[in-house]
XYZ file of C-alpha atoms in Angstrom:
439
model
C 0.000 0.000 0.000
C 1.434 3.393 -1.038
C 0.747 6.848 0.335
C 0.465 10.244 -1.362
C 0.923 13.648 0.220
C -0.400 16.726 -1.616
C 0.610 20.267 -0.674
C -1.553 22.948 -2.275
C -0.846 26.652 -2.643
C -3.107 29.293 -4.146
C -6.713 29.756 -5.153
C -9.846 27.631 -4.988
C -9.113 26.421 -8.514
C -5.925 24.839 -7.179
C -7.865 23.289 -4.306
C -10.289 21.831 -6.846
C -7.402 20.481 -8.924
C -5.795 18.869 -5.867
C -9.083 17.169 -5.007
C -9.199 15.747 -8.521
C -5.604 14.494 -8.245
C -6.272 12.809 -4.916
C -9.419 11.071 -6.168
C -7.783 9.864 -9.378
C -4.735 8.466 -7.583
C -6.883 6.769 -4.982
C -9.074 5.136 -7.640
C -6.572 4.315 -10.384
C -3.434 3.561 -8.361
C -5.077 2.498 -5.093
C -3.009 5.040 -3.153
C -3.960 6.337 0.286
C -3.850 9.979 1.368
C -1.502 10.896 4.207
C -1.124 14.190 6.069
C 2.473 13.319 6.950
C 5.012 13.953 4.152
C 7.533 11.694 5.912
C 5.145 8.761 5.365
C 4.511 9.453 1.687
C 5.707 7.435 -1.294
C 4.620 10.230 -3.665
C 5.002 13.915 -2.757
C 2.948 16.306 -4.916
C 3.349 20.089 -4.873
C 0.496 22.008 -6.539
C 1.957 25.477 -7.049
C 0.693 29.036 -7.450
C 2.530 31.832 -9.267
C 0.310 34.784 -8.425
C 2.657 36.257 -5.805
C 6.229 37.495 -6.044
C 9.082 35.011 -5.554
C 6.741 32.086 -6.236
C 9.554 30.142 -7.884
C 11.865 30.519 -4.900
C 9.096 29.343 -2.584
C 8.799 26.207 -4.724
C 12.528 25.424 -4.548
C 12.603 26.003 -0.787
C 9.828 23.418 -0.427
C 11.568 21.019 -2.798
C 14.751 21.384 -0.765
C 12.869 20.203 2.314
C 11.465 17.251 0.391
C 14.912 16.349 -0.923
C 15.859 15.354 2.617
C 12.972 12.860 2.590
C 14.132 11.466 -0.750
C 17.706 11.173 0.499
C 16.405 8.770 3.135
C 14.375 6.792 0.597
C 15.403 7.043 -3.057
C 12.129 5.375 -4.139
C 10.087 8.440 -3.120
C 8.603 10.229 -6.156
C 8.422 14.039 -6.186
C 5.932 15.708 -8.545
C 5.510 19.443 -9.188
C 2.369 20.783 -10.827
C 0.252 23.912 -11.064
C 1.023 27.370 -12.375
C 4.754 27.534 -11.567
C 5.251 24.158 -13.223
C 3.431 25.392 -16.341
C 5.598 28.522 -16.412
C 8.968 26.986 -15.649
C 8.690 23.504 -17.160
C 12.025 21.713 -17.434
C 13.811 24.617 -15.705
C 12.526 23.134 -12.441
C 14.424 19.917 -13.159
C 17.582 21.850 -14.054
C 17.615 23.391 -10.579
C 16.252 20.351 -8.739
C 17.249 17.207 -10.647
C 15.699 14.996 -7.975
C 12.209 15.993 -9.182
C 10.565 13.094 -11.028
C 7.409 14.612 -12.537
C 6.474 18.063 -13.844
C 2.835 18.498 -14.901
C 0.682 21.472 -15.857
C -2.646 22.920 -14.827
C -4.341 21.108 -17.728
C -2.513 17.759 -17.490
C -3.052 16.781 -13.862
C -5.420 13.990 -14.957
C -2.425 12.273 -16.557
C -0.658 12.039 -13.203
C -1.527 8.357 -12.512
C 0.081 7.322 -15.796
C 3.070 9.620 -15.267
C 3.702 8.077 -11.852
C 3.514 4.575 -13.305
C 5.989 5.598 -16.003
C 8.457 6.942 -13.440
C 8.138 3.800 -11.337
C 9.111 1.714 -14.383
C 11.750 3.879 -16.086
C 13.049 6.081 -13.257
C 13.512 9.152 -15.453
C 11.861 12.565 -15.641
C 8.267 12.642 -16.880
C 7.071 16.074 -18.024
C 3.794 17.232 -19.581
C 2.793 20.899 -19.386
C 0.657 20.972 -22.514
C -2.823 22.519 -22.804
C -5.295 19.767 -23.821
C -8.217 22.103 -23.095
C -11.042 20.495 -21.077
C -9.706 16.958 -21.029
C -9.104 16.962 -17.268
C -12.805 17.559 -16.583
C -13.644 14.167 -18.041
C -12.527 12.906 -14.624
C -14.289 15.502 -12.460
C -16.896 13.064 -11.146
C -14.064 11.155 -9.471
C -13.873 13.888 -6.828
C -15.254 12.599 -3.555
C -17.792 14.602 -1.639
C -16.215 15.739 1.638
C -18.960 17.914 3.116
C -22.186 19.729 2.417
C -20.595 22.413 0.247
C -18.729 21.845 -3.002
C -16.782 23.929 -5.501
C -17.272 23.154 -9.199
C -14.927 24.501 -11.867
C -17.057 25.639 -14.814
C -14.342 27.217 -16.970
C -10.581 27.640 -17.226
C -8.236 30.413 -18.228
C -8.603 34.113 -18.955
C -8.471 36.317 -22.073
C -8.087 39.641 -20.295
C -4.273 39.859 -20.054
C -4.211 42.411 -17.235
C -0.717 43.877 -17.151
C 0.117 42.391 -13.726
C -1.363 38.900 -14.093
C 0.183 35.547 -15.064
C -3.066 33.537 -15.254
C -3.477 33.695 -19.076
C 0.038 32.304 -19.400
C -0.364 29.509 -16.843
C -3.995 28.467 -17.396
C -4.444 29.431 -21.025
C -7.293 31.238 -22.756
C -10.882 31.104 -21.547
C -12.645 27.842 -22.287
C -16.026 26.874 -20.855
C -17.147 23.382 -19.901
C -20.304 22.039 -21.552
C -23.383 23.149 -19.629
C -24.831 19.649 -19.392
C -21.619 18.234 -17.898
C -21.736 20.842 -15.139
C -25.406 20.245 -14.355
C -24.879 16.481 -14.248
C -21.910 16.821 -11.903
C -23.861 19.088 -9.564
C -26.857 16.720 -9.649
C -24.618 13.828 -8.574
C -23.220 15.930 -5.709
C -26.742 16.928 -4.646
C -27.718 13.253 -4.480
C -24.748 12.734 -2.161
C -25.964 15.467 0.188
C -24.261 18.642 -1.053
C -26.500 21.651 -0.383
C -24.304 24.593 -1.424
C -22.411 25.014 -4.721
C -19.629 27.465 -5.530
C -19.100 27.931 -9.279
C -15.411 28.530 -10.015
C -13.475 30.192 -12.811
C -10.694 32.721 -13.285
C -13.301 34.901 -14.983
C -16.439 33.006 -14.091
C -18.993 35.493 -15.393
C -17.541 35.120 -18.913
C -18.869 31.548 -19.005
C -20.327 30.529 -22.394
C -20.743 26.774 -22.378
C -22.058 24.659 -25.257
C -25.340 22.793 -24.735
C -26.493 19.403 -26.066
C -28.487 21.078 -28.854
C -25.601 23.173 -30.181
C -26.566 26.439 -28.486
C -24.612 28.524 -25.976
C -25.496 28.724 -22.295
C -24.466 32.037 -20.763
C -23.550 32.466 -17.112
C -26.880 33.971 -16.069
C -28.749 31.014 -17.562
C -26.388 28.518 -15.918
C -27.114 29.978 -12.466
C -30.850 29.635 -13.036
C -30.432 26.034 -14.207
C -28.323 25.155 -11.155
C -30.977 26.689 -8.905
C -33.527 24.202 -10.282
C -31.521 21.150 -9.185
C -33.243 19.410 -6.273
C -31.180 19.576 -3.102
C -29.101 22.625 -4.054
C -30.314 25.479 -1.873
C -27.467 27.981 -2.044
C -25.266 29.172 -4.932
C -22.059 31.212 -4.900
C -19.508 32.012 -7.608
C -15.864 33.115 -7.713
C -14.238 35.158 -9.281
C -15.854 37.801 -11.488
C -14.532 40.574 -13.700
C -16.451 43.879 -13.770
C -15.858 44.076 -17.520
C -18.316 41.233 -18.108
C -20.721 41.721 -15.223
C -23.573 42.291 -17.618
C -27.188 43.270 -16.986
C -28.474 39.733 -17.562
C -26.328 38.560 -14.613
C -27.661 41.390 -12.452
C -31.213 40.311 -13.358
C -30.529 36.875 -11.821
C -30.370 38.554 -8.407
C -34.001 39.606 -8.861
C -35.472 36.174 -9.577
C -33.076 33.580 -8.131
C -33.183 33.657 -4.311
C -30.812 30.693 -4.048
C -28.010 32.966 -5.291
C -26.450 34.494 -2.167
C -26.675 38.204 -1.367
C -22.911 38.470 -1.366
C -20.602 39.148 -4.304
C -16.837 39.152 -4.650
C -16.084 41.565 -7.496
C -12.376 42.527 -7.790
C -11.711 46.160 -8.683
C -7.929 46.338 -7.894
C -7.765 50.152 -7.677
C -10.010 53.167 -7.184
C -7.970 55.271 -9.620
C -8.914 55.301 -13.306
C -5.320 56.124 -14.219
C -4.025 53.024 -12.426
C -6.828 50.871 -13.844
C -5.680 51.953 -17.304
C -2.074 50.988 -16.496
C -3.355 47.654 -15.189
C -5.242 47.125 -18.497
C -8.447 46.446 -16.584
C -10.586 48.022 -19.378
C -13.241 49.543 -17.124
C -13.519 52.675 -14.977
C -14.554 53.236 -11.404
C -17.714 54.794 -12.819
C -18.469 51.524 -14.613
C -17.930 49.626 -11.384
C -20.126 52.048 -9.434
C -22.902 51.576 -12.001
C -22.776 47.785 -11.555
C -23.050 48.118 -7.783
C -25.962 50.563 -8.039
C -27.872 48.149 -10.299
C -27.107 45.246 -7.965
C -28.495 47.156 -4.976
C -31.714 47.804 -6.879
C -31.952 44.101 -7.760
C -30.956 42.862 -4.297
C -31.113 45.685 -1.688
C -29.334 43.674 1.026
C -26.350 42.636 -1.121
C -22.825 43.049 0.256
C -19.719 43.428 -1.902
C -16.141 42.311 -1.320
C -13.203 43.032 -3.598
C -9.485 42.754 -4.368
C -6.975 45.592 -4.170
C -3.385 45.902 -5.323
C -1.441 48.537 -3.397
C 1.715 50.165 -4.769
C 1.225 49.346 -8.449
C 4.008 50.907 -10.585
C 3.228 54.577 -11.032
C 0.764 54.809 -8.131
C 0.897 58.275 -6.580
C -0.471 59.463 -3.267
C -3.401 60.941 -5.192
C -4.145 57.568 -6.797
C -4.060 55.892 -3.398
C -6.383 58.479 -1.855
C -8.807 57.946 -4.730
C -8.798 54.242 -3.873
C -9.514 55.024 -0.216
C -12.413 57.310 -1.197
C -13.766 54.618 -3.507
C -13.621 52.014 -0.712
C -15.639 54.294 1.528
C -18.171 55.178 -1.176
C -18.879 51.575 -2.185
C -18.754 50.497 1.482
C -17.014 47.204 0.733
C -17.627 44.495 3.282
C -14.340 42.589 2.949
C -11.297 42.493 0.684
C -8.211 40.601 -0.324
C -5.516 43.244 -0.524
C -1.836 42.891 -1.353
C 1.279 44.852 -2.137
C 1.999 44.729 -5.862
C 4.089 41.700 -6.879
C 6.319 41.934 -9.916
C 5.672 38.842 -12.026
C 8.327 38.109 -14.663
C 6.951 38.060 -18.189
C 4.011 40.373 -17.500
C 3.842 43.885 -19.030
C 3.884 45.583 -15.616
C 7.267 43.998 -14.853
C 8.753 46.435 -17.404
C 7.229 49.471 -15.661
C 9.216 51.665 -13.296
C 8.463 50.830 -9.663
C 8.371 54.264 -8.068
C 7.603 53.346 -4.440
C 9.812 51.904 -1.742
C 8.599 48.932 0.284
C 8.083 51.007 3.425
C 5.575 53.285 1.679
C 3.779 50.297 0.117
C 3.403 48.636 3.514
C 2.124 51.890 5.005
C -0.552 52.215 2.325
C -1.556 48.563 2.691
C -1.907 49.032 6.452
C -4.148 52.076 5.963
C -6.307 50.302 3.388
C -6.725 47.127 5.423
C -7.613 49.097 8.552
C -10.349 50.888 6.634
C -11.744 47.639 5.232
C -11.641 45.977 8.666
C -13.604 48.887 10.112
C -16.251 48.522 7.423
C -16.355 44.744 7.935
C -17.016 45.276 11.632
C -19.767 47.790 10.908
C -21.431 45.324 8.518
C -21.170 42.610 11.173
C -22.731 44.834 13.833
C -25.763 45.289 11.596
C -26.336 41.561 11.974
C -26.713 41.707 15.764
C -30.089 40.220 16.789
C -30.908 39.430 13.156
C -32.158 36.004 12.001
C -29.745 34.290 9.637
C -30.182 31.114 7.594
C -27.149 28.879 8.154
C -26.015 25.704 6.446
C -24.686 23.631 9.365
C -21.334 22.300 8.130
C -20.020 20.443 11.149
C -18.530 20.589 14.631
C -16.551 23.710 15.519
C -12.767 23.291 15.459
C -12.438 25.472 18.554
C -15.172 23.934 20.702
C -16.407 20.374 20.167
C -19.581 21.297 22.075
C -20.568 23.735 19.312
C -21.563 23.477 15.656
C -20.685 25.931 12.930
C -22.075 27.167 9.656
C -21.737 30.090 7.302
C -24.027 33.009 6.537
C -24.766 34.201 3.019
C -22.237 37.002 3.549
C -19.468 34.562 4.480
C -19.466 34.963 8.277
C -18.789 31.800 10.255
C -21.352 31.355 13.034
C -20.882 28.997 15.992
C -23.777 27.817 18.152
C -24.996 25.005 20.400
C -27.054 22.341 18.683
C -27.485 18.639 18.049
C -25.106 16.963 15.544
C -28.257 15.583 13.929
C -28.783 18.918 12.168
C -25.386 18.874 10.409
C -26.034 19.214 6.697
C -29.299 21.085 7.200
C -30.246 24.747 6.937
C -31.340 26.276 10.251
C -32.317 29.752 11.404
C -30.124 31.382 14.042
C -30.492 34.601 15.981
C -27.149 36.395 16.128
C -26.270 37.046 19.780
C -22.612 38.089 19.635
C -20.647 39.858 16.914
C -16.949 39.841 16.050
C -15.370 41.256 12.894
C -15.382 38.037 10.871
C -17.196 35.556 13.129
C -20.510 35.455 14.952
C -22.198 33.616 17.824
C -25.763 32.517 17.437
C -28.571 30.484 18.953
C -31.246 28.383 17.306
C -34.327 30.428 16.539
């Protein structure tokens, strides 16, 4: 009996990919999952290249794994994901103890690649882009709870000046609508109650249907909402450029779609948005939010921000701060700009020192945290519908679930209600977490 250990960095798409790898290796090679790398016969690193120095992070991890391989030369080390797609054989040149290098679109070939290495004991590499081939195996993923993430498309065509995704995941390609609906139906039969639709640019989805037509994202959401057993729908991540009116209309007539939206803006300065090649303005973004509020008055918005982009002035930063206040964002993922080799922004002059970037990030995050707390306080004494996901990690005497607006709520209740939706009255409020009691 052999064991596999998978270490995953990055976004929910990477988490989805790692789940697919684990299921395939368990089914096809009869491997077992271990949480201890020292026990593993196969070590798999699923990488992310979105942040600066991603490559060095990979080689630091591989250096730690080399010590394991030195003790047992039969151990197989595999590197996949975005860094593997970018670097390819260069990884082997720096770490010649790596056995397998696979890409974001070839992870389904991992069982065969491992078998090949076991027989020939030489490098196996495949970082090609066979489009949607990996999704032929998506039903292998085992249900692990009452929520599930489903990848509905891959890649991105936007080529923002700071982003590596188009180079590591390829151009946008949508899965067939019927494949997605069938996969979700199977998960619903297994007890999944909440679905999160995934894509690098999920609202650009245009999937073919069985009758040769195209299913747009708004239609897909409505179709998912009709599947028995699915009572809550989320999606991640959207681009304002393609957040069209037909998607906004879904918020009017599809109550299963949560009243919470993550819509990355990146900056509140039109000048910086232009340098980022985001192809929309803050006025465009504001218009989307205004329409959403009309369609769903209680909706809350979270976003992404890049601080210290090349050329960002104090005026640009203050415009971002004003924009954050005006939109009243609930939460955000915010980072200091990372220079990614090969992207257009890497050729731009970086005019800010790290100290100033950190200062601006601190100011921005403090403002967002204040707004998050104010949004949370509005929930005090309110009744919230919660999908009970399990026993709390911090207190085995409590259960936990998640609100529509992504707050974790803990409360006392019988384990018999795990997997069900219940109503809770919110009795205590923290910035990101809540305490409730059954209503």
